């Protein structure tokens, strides 16, 4: 019923001219269009707005441009490097981001993923998922949605790829592209800030993250471009990506060791432990350590997910209940009084219902307040848990870098990529995002119920002075609660003073007979205490799991079966891949080895290109002359190759023993 | 509405003469007695039955007799032993059961606790909780209930105490008492098998466990009495309780060591591992190991709890819905059709509703079937989990006996009683029972909802041939599901064949650029896969926690915070107390030491009396003469003392260093 009122009055939101005409309309709508879709129900109130640059036009123009940019960049790279292999070699399709290597442009990548996720949110609810095809039928919409899932990543591909190419022209293209996207989006939303979908400003609000991310991009690319013009040295230094970070990490590790050794842990007070516990929920950047790119991406998309879900929850409920409240009439109140949902002093006389009407409006207002409060609480909790998860990620990574596998996992794992590990690594950021969405939803449902129950069982009865059902139960049962409390206290006191020897060294049982007698006599009362403990067990496990739902670093299942939790399973495998493939200490060490070669090194070592070291080995081996110089150079090349191909590290010994395998590439080719 | 129908027709259960008169009655009842208590609503159909021996008469007679028996037994023991200290000494109040020592009469104790718990179940729902006071007012009933919680243990105290005294006269008294109780209860129920409470046979069925337990007692006591007459030696041997068990345990431990050494574990096949996994759910008694008494008690009461809760759930729902089904008329069907709950071919013509009536009856019948099925499933699951918990208890106890604390607990614990440990030990059996009750309830709610949803969304649409809402969703969304499946398969296949080197020794990443591209492009689809994984995470954690709710040996919380779960917390502390106080190997060793003294030992060493060894030391120390004999005797006494007072073991060294403390009792008193 409330839904019908809300639908009927949806268009006239924020108008004050509600009244009896609404209720008369209501029945007309119900009989005329019982199942009409919500979207096109009130075309008169929120006018259909056609932006100057329609989405179809925008995509029809931009998609070919993006494709052209992509091809152009590929050609640019091909021109600079010899094409060896389309899949393995440097040219071919451009990499969108080097997830396992330390890149400078983390913010840029995060912005691209933010755009991608926001587009996903928009397309899931959209009637025209693929903007190239407008007015799709109900049946074909499903297929267009699926196609759109692949279209959007491809559409925004050049925005990411322009940064990884690392060339002045690519930066320029990136600038132009991001400006284009940004201007069109802002223009569209300025043109048509309102849309009839769900709530008139929903569409605009849901596009805010996209526009913000595009703004980040359209500032980041010019900055890159300017830097590439101004400081040549600095740029090249920057381009040996992560060099700074790895050095810092090494320094931090070495200095921290010293620090730890000099300050042994003292007995800590309760306050300091509490402070430490609270601090463990706050992620403060630590010098010498930075999170892997994938984690940064997953956090960005998770925060955007929280925004999008919270926005959807807000606009789906609050305007509706506001309309219901404004449209509440005496006729409806009479019905509610008859159903016993609203207390009334004169239920037999449905004529004068002024007081009841205000009561109903107050109830609805309370519901709204509960909803908003719980939503705010949920958002804060989810963000706090995401922050906490960052802290956990950092400590887990650090521990695993040190090789202490059993401090992180319950059972011993081999830190080596496997099929599962690769799949989980690929989908980690997506899982984190999806779990943040779902976690917020579940939290909102549970907390809203709790808040509403608390309001209607405690606060409203206290306000109105009537005693609610809950108060009556508590009032009637206080002797019972008192008995339970007394029983628990008695057991604790007797256990401490009667059944345990008081000597601090000898905590041993004594007075066994009395212990047995008390145990026997208190059995029935303890069963009731146990029922309360069981309820508490249920509540605490449900609350804990709800609050920590968005954390992938925690399993919601018991110790022995924790990997059956899909989230934790993905996290464990993600960690395996991440730690085995990008250990900063190893990389820092290789960089230190590499440093002296820099003056007479190759033109510009670029870490972004993966198997580059390997290829350089092959091409430059022959012309190197001079015995000692040759050997030292070969060593540096080897170090550089290994630095850029950490995957080779694990199999070096095998490679030396078995030259027919992949390792043959390291040794000179056999005649 | 259904509740009203059920209330109105409650008394006429199992009658076939339902019809329109029921519906006409319904409104009368609703207006006349809207809140009348269910109990005394249909006095005419189930007549108030007064048994020949009313509960009041029974308790008025038996309570003094029980008290007299208790006092008589105390005097009997006092006569046999010198009174030293009312609290610490042997006489004084009798111990109901020696929970920490190995007793022979485990079945007897279990029966007494079964009676106690069943009485608790009866009294919680009873209008007259304390049988001595009949027709208590609503207000005073609370207080009587609380008093009854302490009254029942005291009332059944002699039934347990008669066995621990271990004297022929006490066995005789136990016989007479148990026969008395048993005859009165059977007589009462034969006299009045029906009662108006909840369901006419509920009262009788809920008394079944009490009567069964009383029968066990009335067979056990005669057996004890007869054995005490027939085999003197055997009895005395039996009375050094647990001797047989400790020996067996020692033998089993020693022989198992050898067995284990001779058969090293081979690589196991999948089938054998599956068999081992299934076997881990079935508790088969193992030679040389028996569970502590407390666990036996907790299991007995838990099984009774399952019976009582299942009975209550059954009689509260099934007769009611049967009445509703039988009383369903066309008027109600019209209402249901108008609400859209029942499909109808001609919703506009409420005249001919024969077909809809049968549909509604079929729906109600389906609901009933779902309810019974889920209840059966819940009972089976709970019993299976209780069986599993026994297996876990045994393995945990064995591991802890061997000192491997970290195999059981996540963090290191000191196995020594503390205040908390003693309190948890006292309430362990109660907690286990309460958790079994609650677990069954929660399971029933969840499984009933699942079964009903499955029936109404899948089975009934399949039967009737109409397509339900669920089918429509599946039908519309199959391309979507297919996409997700294909995406997951593609990622797995590419991860295996493209991104991992195929050499078995070198599982290393390769084709990184392609990996990055696939990761980027599949991000939106992986978010949707993540949503499904999140739903699965929610479902699996909820199901796991529901099913394992009754298991105290499993924490429902995450590894790091598992002791916040009250059930697991109680279990951990229970284990501490149990292992530190009754380690069978230590006891077996002491018994072996003790054996040679038997011929010239004290008249009858009785382990049930706790600090007896200590007292014998004091009383018999002076007269012992002869240097070597004296020393050897002192040693045996010491061994015997330590056997009976394992609490002294832990502090023997301290005792020797610090003679002013409790340990002084071991060394000769100082001048």
GROMACS .gro file of N, CA and C in nm, chain A residues 120 123-130 133 135-151, chain B residues 472-484 525 528:
model
  126
  120UNK      N    1   3.011   0.039  -1.439
  120UNK     CA    2   2.942  -0.087  -1.413
  120UNK      C    3   2.816  -0.063  -1.332
  123UNK      N    4   2.555   0.093  -1.551
  123UNK     CA    5   2.498   0.007  -1.657
  123UNK      C    6   2.409  -0.101  -1.601
  124UNK      N    7   2.435  -0.145  -1.476
  124UNK     CA    8   2.353  -0.251  -1.419
  124UNK      C    9   2.208  -0.204  -1.406
  125UNK      N   10   2.188  -0.076  -1.369
  125UNK     CA   11   2.053  -0.025  -1.347
  125UNK      C   12   1.996   0.042  -1.471
  126UNK      N   13   2.075   0.054  -1.575
  126UNK     CA   14   2.031   0.135  -1.688
  126UNK      C   15   1.937   0.058  -1.779
  127UNK      N   16   1.848   0.132  -1.843
  127UNK     CA   17   1.758   0.069  -1.940
  127UNK      C   18   1.830   0.046  -2.072
  128UNK      N   19   1.922   0.136  -2.104
  128UNK     CA   20   2.002   0.121  -2.226
  128UNK      C   21   2.146   0.095  -2.187
  129UNK      N   22   2.180  -0.030  -2.162
  129UNK     CA   23   2.313  -0.057  -2.108
  129UNK      C   24   2.425  -0.021  -2.206
  130UNK      N   25   2.402  -0.050  -2.332
  130UNK     CA   26   2.505  -0.020  -2.432
  130UNK      C   27   2.464   0.109  -2.501
  133UNK      N   28   2.352   0.142  -2.874
  133UNK     CA   29   2.220   0.093  -2.918
  133UNK      C   30   2.116   0.151  -2.822
  135UNK      N   31   1.717   0.245  -2.704
  135UNK     CA   32   1.583   0.186  -2.706
  135UNK      C   33   1.589   0.037  -2.738
  136UNK      N   34   1.668  -0.035  -2.663
  136UNK     CA   35   1.673  -0.180  -2.683
  136UNK      C   36   1.548  -0.243  -2.623
  137UNK      N   37   1.509  -0.355  -2.679
  137UNK     CA   38   1.390  -0.422  -2.627
  137UNK      C   39   1.425  -0.495  -2.498
  138UNK      N   40   1.320  -0.530  -2.423
  138UNK     CA   41   1.339  -0.599  -2.295
  138UNK      C   42   1.420  -0.727  -2.313
  139UNK      N   43   1.392  -0.797  -2.424
  139UNK     CA   44   1.455  -0.927  -2.444
  139UNK      C   45   1.604  -0.912  -2.477
  140UNK      N   46   1.634  -0.817  -2.567
  140UNK     CA   47   1.774  -0.806  -2.611
  140UNK      C   48   1.859  -0.731  -2.510
  141UNK      N   49   1.793  -0.666  -2.414
  141UNK     CA   50   1.869  -0.585  -2.317
  141UNK      C   51   1.971  -0.669  -2.241
  142UNK      N   52   1.928  -0.794  -2.210
  142UNK     CA   53   2.020  -0.883  -2.138
  142UNK      C   54   2.151  -0.900  -2.214
  143UNK      N   55   2.139  -0.921  -2.345
  143UNK     CA   56   2.259  -0.943  -2.425
  143UNK      C   57   2.344  -0.817  -2.433
  144UNK      N   58   2.276  -0.702  -2.447
  144UNK     CA   59   2.352  -0.576  -2.453
  144UNK      C   60   2.425  -0.552  -2.322
  145UNK      N   61   2.360  -0.589  -2.212
  145UNK     CA   62   2.427  -0.571  -2.083
  145UNK      C   63   2.555  -0.651  -2.077
  146UNK      N   64   2.547  -0.775  -2.123
  146UNK     CA   65   2.665  -0.861  -2.119
  146UNK      C   66   2.775  -0.803  -2.208
  147UNK      N   67   2.734  -0.754  -2.326
  147UNK     CA   68   2.832  -0.695  -2.415
  147UNK      C   69   2.892  -0.569  -2.353
  148UNK      N   70   2.807  -0.494  -2.282
  148UNK     CA   71   2.855  -0.370  -2.219
  148UNK      C   72   2.961  -0.399  -2.114
  149UNK      N   73   2.950  -0.517  -2.050
  149UNK     CA   74   3.049  -0.554  -1.949
  149UNK      C   75   3.190  -0.560  -2.009
  150UNK      N   76   3.197  -0.596  -2.137
  150UNK     CA   77   3.327  -0.600  -2.203
  150UNK      C   78   3.357  -0.469  -2.276
  151UNK      N   79   3.250  -0.398  -2.314
  151UNK     CA   80   3.269  -0.275  -2.392
  151UNK      C   81   3.335  -0.165  -2.309
 1143UNK      N   82   1.107  -1.770  -1.395
 1143UNK     CA   83   1.112  -1.659  -1.490
 1143UNK      C   84   1.247  -1.589  -1.482
 1144UNK      N   85   1.294  -1.567  -1.358
 1144UNK     CA   86   1.425  -1.500  -1.343
 1144UNK      C   87   1.534  -1.583  -1.409
 1145UNK      N   88   1.532  -1.714  -1.378
 1145UNK     CA   89   1.636  -1.801  -1.435
 1145UNK      C   90   1.629  -1.800  -1.588
 1146UNK      N   91   1.506  -1.805  -1.638
 1146UNK     CA   92   1.486  -1.808  -1.783
 1146UNK      C   93   1.537  -1.678  -1.847
 1147UNK      N   94   1.506  -1.565  -1.783
 1147UNK     CA   95   1.549  -1.438  -1.840
 1147UNK      C   96   1.699  -1.418  -1.829
 1148UNK      N   97   1.757  -1.474  -1.723
 1148UNK     CA   98   1.896  -1.439  -1.695
 1148UNK      C   99   1.996  -1.543  -1.738
 1149UNK      N  100   1.953  -1.645  -1.812
 1149UNK     CA  101   2.050  -1.749  -1.841
 1149UNK      C  102   2.172  -1.699  -1.918
 1150UNK      N  103   2.158  -1.600  -2.010
 1150UNK     CA  104   2.282  -1.554  -2.076
 1150UNK      C  105   2.379  -1.494  -1.976
 1151UNK      N  106   2.321  -1.428  -1.875
 1151UNK     CA  107   2.405  -1.368  -1.772
 1151UNK      C  108   2.483  -1.474  -1.695
 1152UNK      N  109   2.410  -1.577  -1.648
 1152UNK     CA  110   2.478  -1.685  -1.575
 1152UNK      C  111   2.585  -1.750  -1.662
 1153UNK      N  112   2.547  -1.772  -1.788
 1153UNK     CA  113   2.640  -1.837  -1.881
 1153UNK      C  114   2.767  -1.753  -1.895
 1154UNK      N  115   2.748  -1.620  -1.904
 1154UNK     CA  116   2.865  -1.532  -1.917
 1154UNK      C  117   2.958  -1.548  -1.798
 1155UNK      N  118   2.898  -1.548  -1.679
 1155UNK     CA  119   2.982  -1.561  -1.559
 1155UNK      C  120   3.057  -1.693  -1.559
 1196UNK      N  121   3.323  -0.804  -1.507
 1196UNK     CA  122   3.258  -0.936  -1.494
 1196UNK      C  123   3.297  -1.001  -1.362
 1199UNK      N  124   3.086  -0.902  -1.074
 1199UNK     CA  125   2.961  -0.977  -1.064
 1199UNK      C  126   2.986  -1.118  -1.010
   0.00000   0.00000   0.00000
